[in-house]
CSV table of C-alpha atoms in Angstrom, one decimal:
chain,number,residue,atom,x,y,z
A,3,MET,CA,-195.8,169.6,-23.6
A,4,GLY,CA,-193.1,169.0,-26.1
A,5,TRP,CA,-191.0,167.5,-23.4
A,6,ILE,CA,-193.4,164.5,-23.2
A,7,LEU,CA,-192.6,163.7,-26.8
A,8,PHE,CA,-188.8,163.8,-26.5
A,9,GLY,CA,-188.7,162.6,-22.9
A,10,SER,CA,-190.7,159.4,-23.7
A,11,PHE,CA,-188.6,158.9,-26.9
A,12,PHE,CA,-185.3,159.0,-25.1
A,13,LEU,CA,-186.7,156.9,-22.2
A,14,PHE,CA,-187.6,154.2,-24.6
A,15,LEU,CA,-184.1,154.4,-26.2
A,16,LEU,CA,-182.5,154.1,-22.8
A,17,ILE,CA,-184.4,150.9,-21.9
A,18,GLY,CA,-183.3,149.3,-25.2
A,19,VAL,CA,-186.4,149.8,-27.4
A,20,PRO,CA,-185.5,149.9,-31.1
A,21,VAL,CA,-185.4,153.4,-32.6
A,22,GLY,CA,-188.4,152.9,-35.0
A,23,LEU,CA,-190.6,151.5,-32.2
A,24,ALA,CA,-189.4,154.2,-29.7
A,25,VAL,CA,-190.4,156.9,-32.2
A,26,GLY,CA,-193.8,155.5,-32.8
A,27,LEU,CA,-194.6,154.8,-29.1
A,28,ALA,CA,-193.5,158.4,-28.1
A,29,ALA,CA,-195.9,159.8,-30.7
A,30,LEU,CA,-198.6,157.4,-29.7
A,31,ILE,CA,-198.4,158.8,-26.1
A,32,VAL,CA,-199.0,162.3,-27.5
A,33,PHE,CA,-202.0,161.1,-29.4
A,34,ILE,CA,-203.5,159.5,-26.3
A,35,LEU,CA,-202.8,162.3,-23.9
A,36,ASN,CA,-204.4,164.9,-26.2
A,37,GLY,CA,-207.4,162.9,-27.1
A,38,ILE,CA,-206.5,162.7,-30.8
A,39,PRO,CA,-208.4,159.9,-32.6
A,40,LEU,CA,-206.2,156.9,-32.9
A,41,GLN,CA,-207.4,156.1,-36.4
A,42,MET,CA,-205.0,158.9,-37.5
A,43,VAL,CA,-202.0,156.7,-36.5
A,44,PRO,CA,-202.3,154.1,-39.3
A,45,GLN,CA,-203.4,156.8,-41.7
A,46,THR,CA,-200.3,159.0,-40.9
A,47,PHE,CA,-198.0,155.9,-41.0
A,48,PHE,CA,-199.2,155.0,-44.5
A,49,GLU,CA,-198.8,158.6,-45.7
A,50,GLY,CA,-195.2,158.6,-44.5
A,51,SER,CA,-194.2,155.3,-46.2
A,52,SER,CA,-196.1,155.5,-49.5
A,53,SER,CA,-194.0,158.0,-51.4
A,54,TYR,CA,-193.1,156.8,-54.9
A,55,ALA,CA,-189.5,157.9,-54.4
A,56,LEU,CA,-189.1,155.3,-51.6
A,57,VAL,CA,-189.5,152.5,-54.2
A,58,ALA,CA,-185.8,153.1,-54.9
A,59,VAL,CA,-184.7,152.1,-51.4
A,60,PRO,CA,-185.1,148.3,-51.5
A,61,PHE,CA,-183.7,148.1,-55.1
A,62,PHE,CA,-180.6,150.1,-54.3
A,63,ILE,CA,-180.0,148.0,-51.2
A,64,LEU,CA,-180.4,144.7,-53.1
A,65,ALA,CA,-178.2,146.0,-56.0
A,66,GLY,CA,-175.5,146.8,-53.5
A,67,ASP,CA,-175.8,143.4,-51.8
A,68,ILE,CA,-175.5,141.7,-55.2
A,69,LEU,CA,-172.5,143.9,-56.0
A,70,ALA,CA,-170.8,143.1,-52.7
A,71,ARG,CA,-171.6,139.4,-52.4
A,72,GLY,CA,-172.2,138.3,-56.0
A,73,GLY,CA,-168.5,138.2,-57.1
A,74,ILE,CA,-168.5,141.6,-58.7
A,75,SER,CA,-166.7,143.5,-55.9
A,76,GLU,CA,-163.8,140.9,-55.9
A,77,ARG,CA,-163.1,141.6,-59.6
A,78,ILE,CA,-163.2,145.3,-59.0
A,79,LEU,CA,-160.7,144.9,-56.1
A,80,ALA,CA,-158.5,142.8,-58.4
A,81,ILE,CA,-158.1,145.4,-61.1
A,82,ALA,CA,-157.7,148.2,-58.5
A,83,GLU,CA,-154.9,146.3,-56.9
A,84,ALA,CA,-153.2,145.6,-60.2
A,85,THR,CA,-153.2,149.2,-61.2
A,86,ILE,CA,-153.3,151.5,-58.2
A,87,GLY,CA,-151.6,149.0,-55.9
A,88,ARG,CA,-148.3,149.5,-57.7
A,89,ILE,CA,-147.7,152.8,-56.0
A,90,ARG,CA,-146.3,153.0,-52.5
A,91,GLY,CA,-149.2,152.5,-50.1
A,92,GLY,CA,-151.3,151.5,-53.1
A,93,LEU,CA,-153.2,148.9,-51.1
A,94,ALA,CA,-154.4,151.6,-48.8
A,95,VAL,CA,-155.6,153.7,-51.8
A,96,VAL,CA,-157.3,150.6,-53.2
A,97,ALA,CA,-159.1,150.0,-49.9
A,98,THR,CA,-160.3,153.6,-49.8
A,99,MET,CA,-161.6,153.7,-53.4
A,100,ALA,CA,-163.1,150.2,-53.3
A,101,SER,CA,-165.0,151.0,-50.1
A,102,MET,CA,-166.3,154.3,-51.6
A,103,PHE,CA,-167.4,152.5,-54.8
A,104,ILE,CA,-169.2,149.6,-53.2
A,105,ALA,CA,-170.8,151.7,-50.4
A,106,ALA,CA,-172.1,154.2,-53.0
A,107,ILE,CA,-174.2,151.5,-54.6
A,108,SER,CA,-175.3,149.6,-51.4
A,109,GLY,CA,-175.7,152.6,-49.1
A,110,SER,CA,-174.5,150.5,-46.3
A,111,GLY,CA,-171.2,151.4,-44.6
A,112,ALA,CA,-171.3,148.3,-42.4
A,113,ALA,CA,-171.8,145.9,-45.3
A,114,THR,CA,-169.0,147.6,-47.3
A,115,THR,CA,-166.6,147.4,-44.3
A,116,ALA,CA,-167.3,143.7,-44.1
A,117,ALA,CA,-166.9,143.0,-47.8
A,118,VAL,CA,-163.8,145.1,-48.4
A,119,GLY,CA,-162.3,144.2,-45.0
A,120,ALA,CA,-162.6,140.5,-45.6
A,121,SER,CA,-161.0,140.8,-49.1
A,122,LEU,CA,-158.2,143.3,-48.4
A,123,LEU,CA,-157.2,143.1,-44.7
A,124,PRO,CA,-155.4,139.7,-45.1
A,125,GLU,CA,-153.4,141.1,-48.0
A,126,MET,CA,-152.6,144.4,-46.2
A,127,ASN,CA,-151.4,142.3,-43.2
A,128,LYS,CA,-149.1,140.4,-45.5
A,129,LYS,CA,-147.6,143.7,-46.7
A,130,LYS,CA,-147.0,144.6,-43.0
A,131,TYR,CA,-149.6,147.4,-42.9
A,132,ASP,CA,-150.6,148.4,-39.4
A,133,THR,CA,-153.9,146.5,-38.8
A,134,ASP,CA,-155.5,149.3,-36.8
A,135,PHE,CA,-154.7,151.8,-39.6
A,136,SER,CA,-156.1,149.4,-42.3
A,137,ALA,CA,-159.3,148.6,-40.4
A,138,ALA,CA,-159.8,152.3,-39.6
A,139,LEU,CA,-159.3,153.3,-43.2
A,140,ILE,CA,-161.8,150.8,-44.5
A,141,ALA,CA,-164.3,151.8,-41.9
A,142,SER,CA,-164.0,155.5,-42.6
A,143,SER,CA,-164.1,155.0,-46.3
A,144,GLY,CA,-167.2,153.0,-46.2
A,145,SER,CA,-169.1,155.8,-44.6
A,146,ILE,CA,-168.4,158.1,-47.6
A,147,GLY,CA,-170.6,155.9,-49.7
A,148,VAL,CA,-173.8,157.4,-48.4
A,149,VAL,CA,-172.6,160.8,-49.7
A,150,ILE,CA,-171.6,159.6,-53.2
A,151,PRO,CA,-174.6,158.9,-55.4
A,152,PRO,CA,-176.7,156.8,-55.6
A,153,SER,CA,-177.5,157.3,-51.9
A,154,VAL,CA,-180.4,155.8,-49.9
A,155,PRO,CA,-180.2,158.6,-47.1
A,156,MET,CA,-180.5,161.2,-49.9
A,157,VAL,CA,-183.6,159.5,-51.1
A,158,LEU,CA,-185.0,159.6,-47.6
A,159,TYR,CA,-184.2,163.3,-47.3
A,160,ALA,CA,-185.7,164.1,-50.6
A,161,VAL,CA,-189.0,162.5,-49.5
A,162,ILE,CA,-189.1,164.4,-46.2
A,163,ALA,CA,-188.0,167.8,-47.7
A,164,GLY,CA,-189.9,167.5,-51.0
A,165,GLU,CA,-186.8,168.0,-53.0
A,166,GLY,CA,-185.6,166.2,-56.2
A,167,VAL,CA,-183.6,163.0,-55.7
A,168,ALA,CA,-181.5,163.6,-58.8
A,169,LYS,CA,-180.6,167.1,-57.5
A,170,LEU,CA,-179.4,165.7,-54.2
A,171,PHE,CA,-177.4,163.0,-56.0
A,172,MET,CA,-175.7,165.6,-58.1
A,173,GLY,CA,-175.0,167.8,-55.0
A,174,GLY,CA,-173.3,165.0,-53.2
A,175,PHE,CA,-170.9,164.1,-56.0
A,176,ILE,CA,-168.2,166.7,-55.4
A,177,PRO,CA,-168.3,166.6,-51.5
A,178,GLY,CA,-168.0,162.8,-51.6
A,179,THR,CA,-165.1,163.0,-54.0
A,180,ILE,CA,-163.3,165.5,-51.8
A,181,MET,CA,-163.8,163.3,-48.8
A,182,GLY,CA,-162.4,160.4,-50.6
A,183,ALA,CA,-159.4,162.5,-51.9
A,184,GLY,CA,-158.7,163.6,-48.3
A,185,LEU,CA,-158.6,160.0,-47.1
A,186,ILE,CA,-156.5,158.9,-50.0
A,187,THR,CA,-154.0,161.7,-49.4
A,188,TYR,CA,-153.7,160.7,-45.8
A,189,ALA,CA,-153.3,157.1,-46.6
A,190,VAL,CA,-150.5,157.8,-49.1
A,191,TRP,CA,-148.7,160.0,-46.6
A,192,TYR,CA,-149.1,157.5,-43.7
A,193,SER,CA,-148.0,154.6,-46.0
A,194,SER,CA,-144.9,156.6,-47.1
A,195,LYS,CA,-144.0,157.6,-43.6
A,196,HIS,CA,-144.1,153.9,-42.4
A,197,GLY,CA,-142.5,152.5,-45.5
A,198,TYR,CA,-145.3,150.3,-46.7
A,199,PRO,CA,-144.4,148.6,-50.0
A,200,ALA,CA,-146.1,148.7,-53.3
A,201,SER,CA,-147.7,145.6,-54.8
A,202,GLU,CA,-145.6,143.7,-57.2
A,203,LYS,CA,-146.0,144.7,-60.9
A,204,LEU,CA,-148.1,142.3,-62.8
A,205,PRO,CA,-147.7,141.3,-66.5
A,206,ALA,CA,-149.6,143.5,-68.9
A,207,ARG,CA,-151.6,140.4,-70.0
A,208,GLU,CA,-152.8,139.8,-66.4
A,209,VAL,CA,-153.7,143.5,-65.9
A,210,GLY,CA,-155.7,143.3,-69.2
A,211,ARG,CA,-157.5,140.1,-68.1
A,212,ARG,CA,-158.5,141.7,-64.8
A,213,PHE,CA,-159.7,144.8,-66.5
A,214,VAL,CA,-161.9,142.9,-68.9
A,215,ALA,CA,-163.3,140.8,-66.0
A,216,SER,CA,-164.1,143.9,-63.9
A,217,LEU,CA,-165.5,146.0,-66.7
A,218,TRP,CA,-169.0,144.8,-66.2
A,219,GLY,CA,-169.0,145.7,-62.6
A,220,LEU,CA,-167.4,149.1,-63.2
A,221,MET,CA,-170.2,150.0,-65.6
A,222,THR,CA,-172.8,149.7,-62.8
A,223,PRO,CA,-172.5,153.4,-61.5
A,224,VAL,CA,-172.1,154.6,-65.1
A,225,ILE,CA,-175.4,153.1,-66.1
A,226,ILE,CA,-177.2,154.2,-63.0
A,227,LEU,CA,-176.0,157.8,-62.8
A,228,GLY,CA,-175.8,158.3,-66.5
A,229,GLY,CA,-179.4,157.3,-66.9
A,230,ILE,CA,-180.6,159.5,-64.0
A,231,PHE,CA,-178.7,162.6,-65.0
A,232,SER,CA,-179.4,162.3,-68.7
A,233,GLY,CA,-183.1,162.0,-67.9
A,234,TYR,CA,-183.5,158.5,-69.5
A,235,PHE,CA,-185.0,157.2,-66.3
A,236,THR,CA,-186.0,158.3,-62.8
A,237,PRO,CA,-184.0,157.4,-59.6
A,238,SER,CA,-186.6,154.7,-58.8
A,239,GLU,CA,-186.4,153.2,-62.3
A,240,ALA,CA,-182.6,153.4,-62.1
A,241,ALA,CA,-182.6,151.4,-58.8
A,242,ALA,CA,-184.6,148.6,-60.5
A,243,ILE,CA,-182.4,148.7,-63.5
A,244,ALA,CA,-179.4,148.4,-61.2
A,245,VAL,CA,-180.8,145.2,-59.7
A,246,ASP,CA,-181.4,143.8,-63.2
A,247,TYR,CA,-178.0,144.7,-64.4
A,248,THR,CA,-176.0,143.4,-61.4
A,249,LEU,CA,-178.1,140.2,-61.3
A,250,ILE,CA,-177.4,139.5,-65.0
A,251,VAL,CA,-173.7,140.2,-64.5
A,252,ALA,CA,-173.4,138.0,-61.3
A,253,CYS,CA,-175.6,135.1,-62.6
A,254,LEU,CA,-175.0,134.9,-66.3
A,255,ILE,CA,-171.6,136.5,-66.9
A,256,TYR,CA,-169.6,135.8,-63.8
A,257,ARG,CA,-171.7,132.8,-62.7
A,258,SER,CA,-170.9,133.5,-59.1
A,259,LEU,CA,-174.4,133.8,-57.8
A,260,ASN,CA,-176.7,130.8,-57.3
A,261,PHE,CA,-180.4,130.7,-56.4
A,262,LYS,CA,-179.7,130.0,-52.7
A,263,LYS,CA,-177.4,133.0,-52.3
A,264,PHE,CA,-179.7,135.2,-54.3
A,265,TYR,CA,-182.6,134.2,-52.1
A,266,GLU,CA,-180.6,135.1,-49.0
A,267,LEU,CA,-179.8,138.5,-50.5
A,268,VAL,CA,-183.4,139.2,-51.4
A,269,VAL,CA,-184.5,138.3,-47.8
A,270,GLY,CA,-181.8,140.4,-46.3
A,271,ALA,CA,-182.6,143.4,-48.5
A,272,GLY,CA,-186.3,142.9,-47.7
A,273,VAL,CA,-185.7,142.9,-44.0
A,274,THR,CA,-183.5,146.0,-44.2
A,275,SER,CA,-186.0,147.8,-46.4
A,276,ALA,CA,-188.9,146.9,-44.1
A,277,LEU,CA,-187.0,148.3,-41.1
A,278,ILE,CA,-186.3,151.5,-43.0
A,279,MET,CA,-190.0,151.8,-44.1
A,280,PHE,CA,-191.2,151.2,-40.6
A,281,ILE,CA,-188.9,153.9,-39.2
A,282,ILE,CA,-190.2,156.3,-42.0
A,283,GLY,CA,-193.8,155.5,-41.1
A,284,THR,CA,-193.3,156.0,-37.3
A,285,ALA,CA,-191.2,159.1,-37.9
A,286,LYS,CA,-194.1,160.6,-39.9
A,287,ILE,CA,-196.3,160.0,-36.8
A,288,PHE,CA,-193.5,161.5,-34.7
A,289,GLY,CA,-193.4,164.5,-37.1
A,290,TRP,CA,-197.1,165.0,-36.6
A,291,GLY,CA,-196.4,165.3,-32.9
A,292,LEU,CA,-193.6,167.8,-33.6
A,293,ALA,CA,-196.0,169.9,-35.6
A,294,PHE,CA,-198.8,169.6,-33.0
A,295,TYR,CA,-196.5,171.1,-30.4
A,296,GLN,CA,-194.9,173.5,-32.9
A,297,ILE,CA,-191.5,172.2,-31.9
A,298,PRO,CA,-189.7,173.0,-35.2
A,299,GLU,CA,-190.9,176.6,-35.1
A,300,ALA,CA,-189.8,176.8,-31.4
A,301,VAL,CA,-186.4,175.4,-32.3
A,302,ALA,CA,-186.0,177.9,-35.1
A,303,LYS,CA,-187.0,180.8,-32.9
A,304,SER,CA,-184.7,179.7,-30.1
A,305,MET,CA,-181.6,179.3,-32.4
A,306,ILE,CA,-182.3,182.5,-34.2
A,307,SER,CA,-182.6,184.3,-30.8
A,308,ILE,CA,-179.2,182.9,-29.9
A,309,ALA,CA,-177.4,183.4,-33.1
A,310,GLY,CA,-179.6,186.0,-34.9
A,311,ASN,CA,-179.7,185.3,-38.6
A,312,ASP,CA,-176.0,184.6,-38.6
A,313,TYR,CA,-175.4,181.8,-41.1
A,314,PHE,CA,-172.1,180.8,-39.5
A,315,TRP,CA,-173.4,180.2,-36.0
A,316,ILE,CA,-176.7,178.6,-36.9
A,317,TYR,CA,-175.0,176.1,-39.2
A,318,LEU,CA,-172.3,175.5,-36.6
A,319,MET,CA,-175.0,174.5,-34.0
A,320,ILE,CA,-176.7,172.3,-36.6
A,321,ILE,CA,-173.4,170.6,-37.5
A,322,ILE,CA,-172.6,169.9,-33.8
A,323,ILE,CA,-176.1,168.4,-33.2
A,324,VAL,CA,-175.9,166.3,-36.4
A,325,LEU,CA,-172.4,164.9,-35.6
A,326,ILE,CA,-173.5,164.0,-32.1
A,327,ALA,CA,-176.7,162.3,-33.3
A,328,GLY,CA,-174.7,160.4,-36.0
A,329,CYS,CA,-172.5,158.9,-33.2
A,330,PHE,CA,-175.4,157.3,-31.4
A,331,MET,CA,-178.1,156.8,-34.0
A,332,GLU,CA,-178.4,155.0,-37.3
A,333,THR,CA,-178.2,157.4,-40.3
A,334,ALA,CA,-181.7,156.9,-41.6
A,335,SER,CA,-183.3,157.2,-38.1
A,336,ALA,CA,-181.4,160.4,-37.3
A,337,LEU,CA,-182.1,161.9,-40.7
A,338,ILE,CA,-185.9,161.2,-40.5
A,339,ILE,CA,-186.1,162.7,-37.0
A,340,LEU,CA,-183.9,165.8,-37.4
A,341,THR,CA,-184.8,166.9,-40.8
A,342,PRO,CA,-188.4,168.1,-39.9
A,343,ILE,CA,-187.0,169.9,-36.9
A,344,PHE,CA,-184.3,171.9,-38.8
A,345,LEU,CA,-186.2,172.6,-42.1
A,346,PRO,CA,-188.2,175.6,-40.8
A,347,LEU,CA,-184.9,177.1,-39.4
A,348,ILE,CA,-183.1,176.7,-42.8
A,349,GLU,CA,-186.0,178.2,-44.6
A,350,ALA,CA,-186.2,181.1,-42.1
A,351,ILE,CA,-182.5,182.1,-42.8
A,352,GLY,CA,-182.9,181.6,-46.5
A,353,GLY,CA,-180.8,178.5,-46.8
A,354,ASN,CA,-180.8,176.2,-49.8
A,355,LEU,CA,-182.5,172.9,-49.0
A,356,ILE,CA,-180.3,170.9,-51.5
A,357,HIS,CA,-177.2,172.2,-49.8
A,358,PHE,CA,-178.7,171.5,-46.3
A,359,GLY,CA,-179.6,168.0,-47.3
A,360,VAL,CA,-176.1,167.1,-48.5
A,361,ILE,CA,-174.6,168.7,-45.3
A,362,MET,CA,-177.0,166.6,-43.2
A,363,VAL,CA,-176.0,163.4,-44.9
A,364,ILE,CA,-172.3,164.2,-44.7
A,365,GLY,CA,-172.6,164.9,-41.0
A,366,LEU,CA,-174.4,161.7,-40.2
A,367,ALA,CA,-172.0,159.8,-42.4
A,368,ILE,CA,-169.1,161.1,-40.3
A,369,GLY,CA,-171.1,160.0,-37.2
A,370,MET,CA,-171.1,156.5,-38.6
A,371,THR,CA,-167.3,156.5,-38.3
A,372,THR,CA,-167.0,158.3,-35.0
A,373,PRO,CA,-166.4,156.4,-31.7
A,374,PRO,CA,-167.9,155.3,-29.4
A,375,MET,CA,-170.9,153.7,-31.1
A,376,SER,CA,-169.7,153.5,-34.7
A,377,ILE,CA,-171.2,150.4,-36.4
A,378,ASN,CA,-168.4,150.6,-39.0
A,379,ILE,CA,-165.8,150.3,-36.3
A,380,PHE,CA,-167.7,147.5,-34.7
A,381,VAL,CA,-167.7,145.5,-38.0
A,382,ALA,CA,-164.0,146.4,-38.7
A,383,SER,CA,-163.1,145.1,-35.2
A,384,ALA,CA,-164.9,141.8,-35.8
A,385,ILE,CA,-163.1,141.3,-39.1
A,386,SER,CA,-159.6,142.4,-38.1
A,387,GLY,CA,-159.6,140.9,-34.6
A,388,ARG,CA,-158.5,144.2,-33.1
A,389,SER,CA,-160.5,145.9,-30.3
A,390,MET,CA,-162.8,148.9,-31.0
A,391,GLU,CA,-160.5,151.0,-28.7
A,392,GLN,CA,-157.5,150.2,-30.9
A,393,ILE,CA,-159.3,151.0,-34.1
A,394,SER,CA,-160.8,154.1,-32.6
A,395,LYS,CA,-157.4,155.6,-31.8
A,396,ALA,CA,-156.3,155.1,-35.4
A,397,ILE,CA,-159.5,156.5,-36.9
A,398,TRP,CA,-159.4,160.0,-35.3
A,399,PRO,CA,-157.1,161.6,-38.0
A,400,MET,CA,-159.5,160.4,-40.7
A,401,VAL,CA,-162.5,161.7,-38.8
A,402,ILE,CA,-160.8,165.1,-38.5
A,403,ILE,CA,-160.2,165.1,-42.3
A,404,LEU,CA,-163.9,164.3,-43.0
A,405,VAL,CA,-165.0,167.0,-40.5
A,406,ALA,CA,-162.8,169.5,-42.3
A,407,VAL,CA,-164.5,168.7,-45.6
A,408,LEU,CA,-167.9,169.0,-43.9
A,409,PHE,CA,-167.0,172.6,-42.8
A,410,ILE,CA,-165.7,173.5,-46.2
A,411,CYS,CA,-168.9,172.3,-47.9
A,412,THR,CA,-171.0,174.0,-45.2
A,413,TYR,CA,-169.5,177.4,-45.5
A,414,PHE,CA,-168.7,177.3,-49.2
A,415,PRO,CA,-172.0,176.0,-50.7
A,416,TRP,CA,-170.5,176.2,-54.2
A,417,PHE,CA,-168.9,172.7,-53.7
A,418,VAL,CA,-172.4,171.3,-53.2
A,419,LEU,CA,-174.5,173.4,-55.6
A,420,VAL,CA,-172.3,174.0,-58.6
A,421,LEU,CA,-173.3,170.8,-60.4
A,422,PRO,CA,-177.1,171.1,-59.6
A,423,ARG,CA,-177.0,174.7,-60.8
A,424,VAL,CA,-175.2,174.0,-64.0
A,425,PHE,CA,-177.1,170.9,-65.0
A,426,MET,CA,-180.4,171.1,-63.3
A,427,GLY,CA,-181.1,174.8,-62.8
A,428,VAL,CA,-181.1,174.8,-59.0
A,429,GLN,CA,-181.0,178.3,-57.6
């Protein structure tokens, strides 16, 4: 009977029903066909969306929006261009690092692509950078932000898997850094090959002025992550503090955020958060249907019967599924649906759930960048004026680099687990 659950879900998707609603309707059909009391639907929905850890989600989204649209990101871009931009291909490096920085706070690759693209693409065009390359680089860099802490998808995984948010944040730090380093290396090589120039050297006084102006913004991740990892506050408290801090910086120090714009940001963050919470609630109902039909156990038995207990082949199959899902589904939706299916399998082969969570997030992040349905490419296309097909051709080398990092982190868990083991006692 499990085919009813998945068949109805994919049917709803094919006719254009939003993912959150499709998940809930598919599960509702299971409840009705099996005579399960419908009062369990709201009860299960509430259980899925009432975790304390989820308090962090709207705050991180709002903090990221304030960072991106409150004048903070522009000052960070200015100091990055004044320092890193002086090397050959420096603007490409600036685009990569700025995208990673902003996306790490906001958790939104699309919003980051829009913010950085609007600021840097005109300047990169002036320097004769290939527009397709520039747009592809910004789109791919923005996806890395969901891997580098703080990360909204990691908060969602932590709630589903019952793991610590701080442990996942720490586990994503090295993989996200390696992904960024890979893109930066490619950007420098590509820029040198095509003779892209360095930015003009600015006077020391101007560099100093830009540094002082950007310092408040640069302190944002230091305060958030420093507070979490030192134990001064929880991830949920850190998210609220991030909003307070970025709001003070944008309103009182930079004076670049007025009440009207702040209201728009709050409404936008509220709508996004509501959508995520709705998906989480309906996914909990969907998960109940999975458990009712014992689908996770069946998937585990099937994959083990194919690959045995071979770590290599089981993780290879999971990676392929996650990458494909990431191409067609939004990260949060795919994470919420796939995690309950794969968790019994990972536990059966003795896998580490922190490692698996980071791998899941990396795979889905790469899917955000991969054609044909990449939202990041869509945004980059709208900003740059280039077609999605043109940007897709330029982005494939970057996707290959990110996939290579995914395989490294999958089959060498040390890169994910070393920091959680050293600082948080993860086994």
